[in-house]
Amino acid sequence: AQKVTQAQTEISVVEKEDVTLDCVYETRDTTYYLFWYKQPPSGELVFLIRRNSFDEQNEISGRYSWNFQKSTSSFNFTITASQVVDSAVYFCALSRDMRFGAGTRLTVKP
Amino acid sequence: DTAVSQTPKYLVTQMGNDKSIKCEQNLGHDTMYWYKQDSKKFLKIMFSYNNKELIINETVPNRFSPKSPDKAHLNLHINSLELGDSAVYFCASSQDLQGVTDTQYFGPGTRLTVL
């Protein structure tokens, strides 16, 4: 069975702080994808990144970076110099069955 | 152009009624999904259809029935609505890559309120 754990239910930071959102997964598949989605207060689900299980290179996109470590079954997400607009619920997900974690609510205060 | 669209955006109805939510995608994807997001933001997959065939059918009451008239549409029909059905329902689509789910693109969601 596939499982995704986001142990941090809520995180609150002050603007410009760095913040890391944790994601730990379980799967017996050798080929799989991991995803991060953002759900801002407006409610839509916004795709952020997809990572193939064979590609363990870290990814950076602007202030966002992702650290994929197969050895610890983790796919963590870091926001550098956080901004108020980063306030949202962030979901980690795992294919094949698209299991979503419970989400981490990030609040960035001015 | 909206990639994945859902109608209606809001749905308020009485217990016991039957209602439908429509979903359409114009991305040319082979697979479509329905998710339920409860008040605690927990997202749970309900159904998955690939080329009009049911692939995933999670433990969902049989009052919920998905209908896929063609590859671009996946509608959700709910019979005998109950208070616990109140939630946001998201439709999504993806292109399967050799049986492994590719990136899913979500619709804007339908907020269902059962009174």
PDB file of C-alpha atoms in Angstrom:
ATOM      1  CA  ALA A   1       0.000   0.000   0.000  1.00  0.00           C
ATOM      2  CA  GLN A   2       1.109   3.522  -0.652  1.00  0.00           C
ATOM      3  CA  LYS A   3       1.207   6.117   2.064  1.00  0.00           C
ATOM      4  CA  VAL A   4       2.264   9.754   2.388  1.00  0.00           C
ATOM      5  CA  THR A   5       2.940  11.392   5.737  1.00  0.00           C
ATOM      6  CA  GLN A   6       3.151  15.113   6.282  1.00  0.00           C
ATOM      7  CA  ALA A   7       3.781  15.278   9.985  1.00  0.00           C
ATOM      8  CA  GLN A   8       3.666  19.062  10.234  1.00  0.00           C
ATOM      9  CA  THR A   9       0.026  20.063  10.452  1.00  0.00           C
ATOM     10  CA  GLU A  10       0.635  23.793  10.701  1.00  0.00           C
ATOM     11  CA  ILE A  11       3.676  26.019  10.416  1.00  0.00           C
ATOM     12  CA  SER A  12       3.813  29.714  11.090  1.00  0.00           C
ATOM     13  CA  VAL A  13       6.776  31.880  10.103  1.00  0.00           C
ATOM     14  CA  VAL A  14       7.557  35.535   9.724  1.00  0.00           C
ATOM     15  CA  GLU A  15       8.140  36.928   6.268  1.00  0.00           C
ATOM     16  CA  LYS A  16      11.653  36.386   4.888  1.00  0.00           C
ATOM     17  CA  GLU A  17      12.269  33.322   7.018  1.00  0.00           C
ATOM     18  CA  ASP A  18      13.150  30.051   5.308  1.00  0.00           C
ATOM     19  CA  VAL A  19      10.789  27.164   5.907  1.00  0.00           C
ATOM     20  CA  THR A  20      10.922  23.456   5.108  1.00  0.00           C
ATOM     21  CA  LEU A  21       7.862  21.274   4.683  1.00  0.00           C
ATOM     22  CA  ASP A  22       8.453  17.590   5.267  1.00  0.00           C
ATOM     23  CA  CYS A  23       7.073  14.694   3.266  1.00  0.00           C
ATOM     24  CA  VAL A  24       7.761  11.022   3.948  1.00  0.00           C
ATOM     25  CA  TYR A  25       6.344   8.315   1.736  1.00  0.00           C
ATOM     26  CA  GLU A  26       5.947   4.542   1.624  1.00  0.00           C
ATOM     27  CA  THR A  27       5.694   2.462  -1.507  1.00  0.00           C
ATOM     28  CA  ARG A  28       6.778  -0.905  -2.849  1.00  0.00           C
ATOM     29  CA  ASP A  29       6.841   0.344  -6.425  1.00  0.00           C
ATOM     30  CA  THR A  30      10.218   0.797  -8.050  1.00  0.00           C
ATOM     31  CA  THR A  31       8.872   3.394 -10.439  1.00  0.00           C
ATOM     32  CA  TYR A  32       6.784   6.177  -9.013  1.00  0.00           C
ATOM     33  CA  TYR A  33       6.284   9.915  -9.039  1.00  0.00           C
ATOM     34  CA  LEU A  34       6.159  12.353  -6.186  1.00  0.00           C
ATOM     35  CA  PHE A  35       4.319  15.651  -6.372  1.00  0.00           C
ATOM     36  CA  TRP A  36       3.824  18.841  -4.464  1.00  0.00           C
ATOM     37  CA  TYR A  37       0.660  20.903  -4.800  1.00  0.00           C
ATOM     38  CA  LYS A  38      -0.261  24.252  -3.311  1.00  0.00           C
ATOM     39  CA  GLN A  39      -3.771  25.168  -2.217  1.00  0.00           C
ATOM     40  CA  PRO A  40      -4.027  28.908  -1.512  1.00  0.00           C
ATOM     41  CA  PRO A  41      -6.957  30.370   0.432  1.00  0.00           C
ATOM     42  CA  SER A  42      -8.868  30.758  -2.836  1.00  0.00           C
ATOM     43  CA  GLY A  43      -9.172  26.955  -2.909  1.00  0.00           C
ATOM     44  CA  GLU A  44      -7.705  25.824  -6.210  1.00  0.00           C
ATOM     45  CA  LEU A  45      -5.000  23.166  -6.339  1.00  0.00           C
ATOM     46  CA  VAL A  46      -1.854  24.372  -8.047  1.00  0.00           C
ATOM     47  CA  PHE A  47       0.772  21.948  -9.317  1.00  0.00           C
ATOM     48  CA  LEU A  48       4.310  22.796  -8.148  1.00  0.00           C
ATOM     49  CA  ILE A  49       6.575  19.903  -9.054  1.00  0.00           C
ATOM     50  CA  ARG A  50       6.767  16.287 -10.176  1.00  0.00           C
ATOM     51  CA  ARG A  51       9.766  14.109  -9.409  1.00  0.00           C
ATOM     52  CA  ASN A  52      10.524  10.708 -10.954  1.00  0.00           C
ATOM     53  CA  SER A  53      11.763   8.026  -8.562  1.00  0.00           C
ATOM     54  CA  PHE A  54      14.896   7.539 -10.658  1.00  0.00           C
ATOM     55  CA  ASP A  55      15.917  11.167 -10.496  1.00  0.00           C
ATOM     56  CA  GLU A  56      17.332  12.121  -7.124  1.00  0.00           C
ATOM     57  CA  GLN A  57      18.736  15.452  -8.171  1.00  0.00           C
ATOM     58  CA  ASN A  58      17.536  18.350  -6.114  1.00  0.00           C
ATOM     59  CA  GLU A  59      15.401  20.884  -7.904  1.00  0.00           C
ATOM     60  CA  ILE A  60      15.366  24.632  -7.499  1.00  0.00           C
ATOM     61  CA  SER A  61      12.795  26.982  -8.935  1.00  0.00           C
ATOM     62  CA  GLY A  62      13.188  30.551  -7.768  1.00  0.00           C
ATOM     63  CA  ARG A  63      12.602  30.602  -4.022  1.00  0.00           C
ATOM     64  CA  TYR A  64      11.392  27.006  -4.039  1.00  0.00           C
ATOM     65  CA  SER A  65      13.619  23.969  -3.736  1.00  0.00           C
ATOM     66  CA  TRP A  66      12.993  20.271  -3.297  1.00  0.00           C
ATOM     67  CA  ASN A  67      15.177  17.639  -1.692  1.00  0.00           C
ATOM     68  CA  PHE A  68      14.412  14.072  -2.763  1.00  0.00           C
ATOM     69  CA  GLN A  69      16.163  11.340  -0.781  1.00  0.00           C
ATOM     70  CA  LYS A  70      15.262   7.755  -1.599  1.00  0.00           C
ATOM     71  CA  SER A  71      17.335   6.438   1.306  1.00  0.00           C
ATOM     72  CA  THR A  72      15.007   8.102   3.779  1.00  0.00           C
ATOM     73  CA  SER A  73      11.891   8.028   1.540  1.00  0.00           C
ATOM     74  CA  SER A  74      11.544  11.752   1.830  1.00  0.00           C
ATOM     75  CA  PHE A  75      10.701  14.551  -0.553  1.00  0.00           C
ATOM     76  CA  ASN A  76      11.005  17.791   1.366  1.00  0.00           C
ATOM     77  CA  PHE A  77      10.081  21.238   0.127  1.00  0.00           C
ATOM     78  CA  THR A  78      11.889  24.428   1.161  1.00  0.00           C
ATOM     79  CA  ILE A  79      10.730  27.975   0.609  1.00  0.00           C
ATOM     80  CA  THR A  80      13.514  30.516   0.915  1.00  0.00           C
ATOM     81  CA  ALA A  81      12.757  34.058   2.046  1.00  0.00           C
ATOM     82  CA  SER A  82       9.083  33.310   2.521  1.00  0.00           C
ATOM     83  CA  GLN A  83       6.438  35.827   1.526  1.00  0.00           C
ATOM     84  CA  VAL A  84       2.881  36.409   2.664  1.00  0.00           C
ATOM     85  CA  VAL A  85       1.649  35.075  -0.695  1.00  0.00           C
ATOM     86  CA  ASP A  86       3.192  31.707   0.178  1.00  0.00           C
ATOM     87  CA  SER A  87       0.491  31.230   2.815  1.00  0.00           C
ATOM     88  CA  ALA A  88      -1.407  28.131   1.734  1.00  0.00           C
ATOM     89  CA  VAL A  89      -1.916  24.466   2.418  1.00  0.00           C
ATOM     90  CA  TYR A  90       0.775  22.382   0.750  1.00  0.00           C
ATOM     91  CA  PHE A  91       0.191  18.780  -0.238  1.00  0.00           C
ATOM     92  CA  CYS A  92       2.667  16.072  -1.063  1.00  0.00           C
ATOM     93  CA  ALA A  93       1.361  13.201  -3.221  1.00  0.00           C
ATOM     94  CA  LEU A  94       2.554   9.841  -4.523  1.00  0.00           C
ATOM     95  CA  SER A  95       1.569   7.928  -7.644  1.00  0.00           C
ATOM     96  CA  ARG A  96       0.434   5.308  -8.743  1.00  0.00           C
ATOM     97  CA  ASP A  97      -2.744   5.732  -6.776  1.00  0.00           C
ATOM     98  CA  MET A  98      -2.299   9.440  -6.117  1.00  0.00           C
ATOM     99  CA  ARG A  99      -2.214   9.252  -2.356  1.00  0.00           C
ATOM    100  CA  PHE A 100      -2.121  12.694  -0.866  1.00  0.00           C
ATOM    101  CA  GLY A 101      -0.632  13.573   2.481  1.00  0.00           C
ATOM    102  CA  ALA A 102      -2.807  15.363   5.007  1.00  0.00           C
ATOM    103  CA  GLY A 103      -1.301  18.699   4.030  1.00  0.00           C
ATOM    104  CA  THR A 104       0.705  21.322   5.887  1.00  0.00           C
ATOM    105  CA  ARG A 105      -0.877  24.703   6.459  1.00  0.00           C
ATOM    106  CA  LEU A 106       1.780  27.391   6.111  1.00  0.00           C
ATOM    107  CA  THR A 107       1.078  30.864   7.437  1.00  0.00           C
ATOM    108  CA  VAL A 108       3.545  33.584   6.626  1.00  0.00           C
ATOM    109  CA  LYS A 109       3.095  36.673   8.755  1.00  0.00           C
ATOM    110  CA  PRO A 110       4.226  40.125   7.629  1.00  0.00           C
TER     111      PRO A 110
ATOM    112  CA  ASP B   1      -9.015  28.370 -22.120  1.00  0.00           C
ATOM    113  CA  THR B   2      -9.803  26.462 -18.939  1.00  0.00           C
ATOM    114  CA  ALA B   3      -8.004  23.112 -18.862  1.00  0.00           C
ATOM    115  CA  VAL B   4     -10.273  21.330 -16.383  1.00  0.00           C
ATOM    116  CA  SER B   5     -13.673  22.816 -15.698  1.00  0.00           C
ATOM    117  CA  GLN B   6     -16.376  21.840 -13.254  1.00  0.00           C
ATOM    118  CA  THR B   7     -19.982  22.894 -12.916  1.00  0.00           C
ATOM    119  CA  PRO B   8     -21.486  24.054 -10.730  1.00  0.00           C
ATOM    120  CA  LYS B   9     -18.992  25.873  -8.510  1.00  0.00           C
ATOM    121  CA  TYR B  10     -21.410  25.867  -5.581  1.00  0.00           C
ATOM    122  CA  LEU B  11     -24.232  23.455  -4.884  1.00  0.00           C
ATOM    123  CA  VAL B  12     -26.593  23.776  -1.946  1.00  0.00           C
ATOM    124  CA  THR B  13     -29.260  21.136  -1.579  1.00  0.00           C
ATOM    125  CA  GLN B  14     -31.466  19.301   0.876  1.00  0.00           C
ATOM    126  CA  MET B  15     -30.804  15.899   2.378  1.00  0.00           C
ATOM    127  CA  GLY B  16     -32.232  13.092   0.313  1.00  0.00           C
ATOM    128  CA  ASN B  17     -31.933  14.867  -3.024  1.00  0.00           C
ATOM    129  CA  ASP B  18     -30.011  13.574  -6.048  1.00  0.00           C
ATOM    130  CA  LYS B  19     -27.454  15.848  -7.688  1.00  0.00           C
ATOM    131  CA  SER B  20     -24.777  15.759 -10.363  1.00  0.00           C
ATOM    132  CA  ILE B  21     -21.464  17.546 -10.816  1.00  0.00           C
ATOM    133  CA  LYS B  22     -20.017  17.825 -14.297  1.00  0.00           C
ATOM    134  CA  CYS B  23     -16.362  17.824 -15.295  1.00  0.00           C
ATOM    135  CA  GLU B  24     -14.708  18.439 -18.624  1.00  0.00           C
ATOM    136  CA  GLN B  25     -11.065  18.557 -19.625  1.00  0.00           C
ATOM    137  CA  ASN B  26      -9.640  19.898 -22.872  1.00  0.00           C
ATOM    138  CA  LEU B  27      -6.092  18.646 -22.335  1.00  0.00           C
ATOM    139  CA  GLY B  28      -6.499  15.456 -24.334  1.00  0.00           C
ATOM    140  CA  HIS B  29      -5.702  13.385 -21.248  1.00  0.00           C
ATOM    141  CA  ASP B  30      -6.648   9.737 -20.963  1.00  0.00           C
ATOM    142  CA  THR B  31      -7.378   9.622 -17.249  1.00  0.00           C
ATOM    143  CA  MET B  32      -9.804  11.557 -15.085  1.00  0.00           C
ATOM    144  CA  TYR B  33     -10.430  11.520 -11.347  1.00  0.00           C
ATOM    145  CA  TRP B  34     -12.787  12.616  -8.639  1.00  0.00           C
ATOM    146  CA  TYR B  35     -11.539  13.658  -5.221  1.00  0.00           C
ATOM    147  CA  LYS B  36     -13.345  14.651  -2.063  1.00  0.00           C
ATOM    148  CA  GLN B  37     -11.831  17.256   0.247  1.00  0.00           C
ATOM    149  CA  ASP B  38     -13.368  17.377   3.689  1.00  0.00           C
ATOM    150  CA  SER B  39     -13.546  20.281   6.103  1.00  0.00           C
ATOM    151  CA  LYS B  40     -10.116  19.394   7.486  1.00  0.00           C
ATOM    152  CA  LYS B  41      -8.637  19.704   3.984  1.00  0.00           C
ATOM    153  CA  PHE B  42      -7.995  15.994   3.681  1.00  0.00           C
ATOM    154  CA  LEU B  43      -7.954  15.022  -0.004  1.00  0.00           C
ATOM    155  CA  LYS B  44      -9.118  11.545  -0.852  1.00  0.00           C
ATOM    156  CA  ILE B  45      -9.362   9.970  -4.271  1.00  0.00           C
ATOM    157  CA  MET B  46     -12.784   8.543  -5.029  1.00  0.00           C
ATOM    158  CA  PHE B  47     -12.649   7.329  -8.615  1.00  0.00           C
ATOM    159  CA  SER B  48     -10.298   7.149 -11.523  1.00  0.00           C
ATOM    160  CA  TYR B  49     -11.304   6.565 -15.139  1.00  0.00           C
ATOM    161  CA  ASN B  50      -8.927   5.732 -17.973  1.00  0.00           C
ATOM    162  CA  ASN B  51     -10.375   6.002 -21.472  1.00  0.00           C
ATOM    163  CA  LYS B  52     -13.893   5.654 -20.099  1.00  0.00           C
ATOM    164  CA  GLU B  53     -13.047   2.603 -17.982  1.00  0.00           C
ATOM    165  CA  LEU B  54     -13.136   2.578 -14.192  1.00  0.00           C
ATOM    166  CA  ILE B  55      -9.633   2.065 -12.808  1.00  0.00           C
ATOM    167  CA  ILE B  56      -9.774   3.114  -9.163  1.00  0.00           C
ATOM    168  CA  ASN B  57     -12.879   2.811  -7.068  1.00  0.00           C
ATOM    169  CA  GLU B  58     -12.062   3.564  -3.480  1.00  0.00           C
ATOM    170  CA  THR B  59     -14.351   2.714  -0.611  1.00  0.00           C
ATOM    171  CA  VAL B  60     -17.085   5.102  -1.508  1.00  0.00           C
ATOM    172  CA  PRO B  61     -20.806   4.604  -0.812  1.00  0.00           C
ATOM    173  CA  ASN B  62     -22.605   3.271  -3.838  1.00  0.00           C
ATOM    174  CA  ARG B  63     -24.753   6.402  -3.738  1.00  0.00           C
ATOM    175  CA  PHE B  64     -21.856   7.925  -5.654  1.00  0.00           C
ATOM    176  CA  SER B  65     -21.704   6.915  -9.294  1.00  0.00           C
ATOM    177  CA  PRO B  66     -19.254   8.282 -11.837  1.00  0.00           C
ATOM    178  CA  LYS B  67     -20.270   8.451 -15.464  1.00  0.00           C
ATOM    179  CA  SER B  68     -17.854   8.949 -18.336  1.00  0.00           C
ATOM    180  CA  PRO B  69     -19.647   9.550 -21.642  1.00  0.00           C
ATOM    181  CA  ASP B  70     -16.321  10.126 -23.393  1.00  0.00           C
ATOM    182  CA  LYS B  71     -12.657  10.619 -22.614  1.00  0.00           C
ATOM    183  CA  ALA B  72     -13.044  14.332 -21.988  1.00  0.00           C
ATOM    184  CA  HIS B  73     -15.897  14.120 -19.491  1.00  0.00           C
ATOM    185  CA  LEU B  74     -16.347  12.526 -16.090  1.00  0.00           C
ATOM    186  CA  ASN B  75     -19.510  13.378 -14.217  1.00  0.00           C
ATOM    187  CA  LEU B  76     -20.305  12.529 -10.623  1.00  0.00           C
ATOM    188  CA  HIS B  77     -23.841  11.638  -9.668  1.00  0.00           C
ATOM    189  CA  ILE B  78     -24.839  11.444  -6.022  1.00  0.00           C
ATOM    190  CA  ASN B  79     -28.079   9.849  -4.873  1.00  0.00           C
ATOM    191  CA  SER B  80     -29.876  10.382  -1.584  1.00  0.00           C
ATOM    192  CA  LEU B  81     -27.542  13.088  -0.350  1.00  0.00           C
ATOM    193  CA  GLU B  82     -26.523  13.008   3.313  1.00  0.00           C
ATOM    194  CA  LEU B  83     -25.130  15.684   5.600  1.00  0.00           C
ATOM    195  CA  GLY B  84     -21.729  13.965   5.556  1.00  0.00           C
ATOM    196  CA  ASP B  85     -21.481  14.448   1.812  1.00  0.00           C
ATOM    197  CA  SER B  86     -20.877  18.152   2.350  1.00  0.00           C
ATOM    198  CA  ALA B  87     -17.370  18.785   1.043  1.00  0.00           C
ATOM    199  CA  VAL B  88     -15.450  20.225  -1.868  1.00  0.00           C
ATOM    200  CA  TYR B  89     -15.283  17.853  -4.824  1.00  0.00           C
ATOM    201  CA  PHE B  90     -12.395  18.181  -7.233  1.00  0.00           C
ATOM    202  CA  CYS B  91     -12.134  16.755 -10.688  1.00  0.00           C
ATOM    203  CA  ALA B  92      -8.674  16.167 -12.173  1.00  0.00           C
ATOM    204  CA  SER B  93      -7.084  14.736 -15.285  1.00  0.00           C
ATOM    205  CA  SER B  94      -3.697  13.323 -16.210  1.00  0.00           C
ATOM    206  CA  GLN B  95      -1.867  11.488 -18.936  1.00  0.00           C
ATOM    207  CA  ASP B  96      -0.829   8.082 -17.675  1.00  0.00           C
ATOM    208  CA  LEU B  97       2.786   7.207 -18.356  1.00  0.00           C
ATOM    209  CA  GLN B  98       3.098   3.459 -18.707  1.00  0.00           C
ATOM    210  CA  GLY B  99       0.702   2.891 -15.867  1.00  0.00           C
ATOM    211  CA  VAL B 100       2.249   5.441 -13.541  1.00  0.00           C
ATOM    212  CA  THR B 101       0.216   8.542 -12.921  1.00  0.00           C
ATOM    213  CA  ASP B 102       1.513  11.697 -14.514  1.00  0.00           C
ATOM    214  CA  THR B 103       0.897  15.199 -13.220  1.00  0.00           C
ATOM    215  CA  GLN B 104      -2.738  15.789 -12.377  1.00  0.00           C
ATOM    216  CA  TYR B 105      -4.418  19.026 -13.293  1.00  0.00           C
ATOM    217  CA  PHE B 106      -7.303  19.961 -11.083  1.00  0.00           C
ATOM    218  CA  GLY B 107     -10.557  21.710 -11.713  1.00  0.00           C
ATOM    219  CA  PRO B 108     -11.594  24.642  -9.515  1.00  0.00           C
ATOM    220  CA  GLY B 109     -13.686  22.454  -7.218  1.00  0.00           C
ATOM    221  CA  THR B 110     -17.396  22.251  -6.434  1.00  0.00           C
ATOM    222  CA  ARG B 111     -18.453  23.125  -2.911  1.00  0.00           C
ATOM    223  CA  LEU B 112     -21.393  20.917  -2.004  1.00  0.00           C
ATOM    224  CA  THR B 113     -23.458  21.832   1.032  1.00  0.00           C
ATOM    225  CA  VAL B 114     -26.167  19.457   2.177  1.00  0.00           C
ATOM    226  CA  LEU B 115     -28.744  20.976   4.541  1.00  0.00           C
TER     227      LEU B 115
END
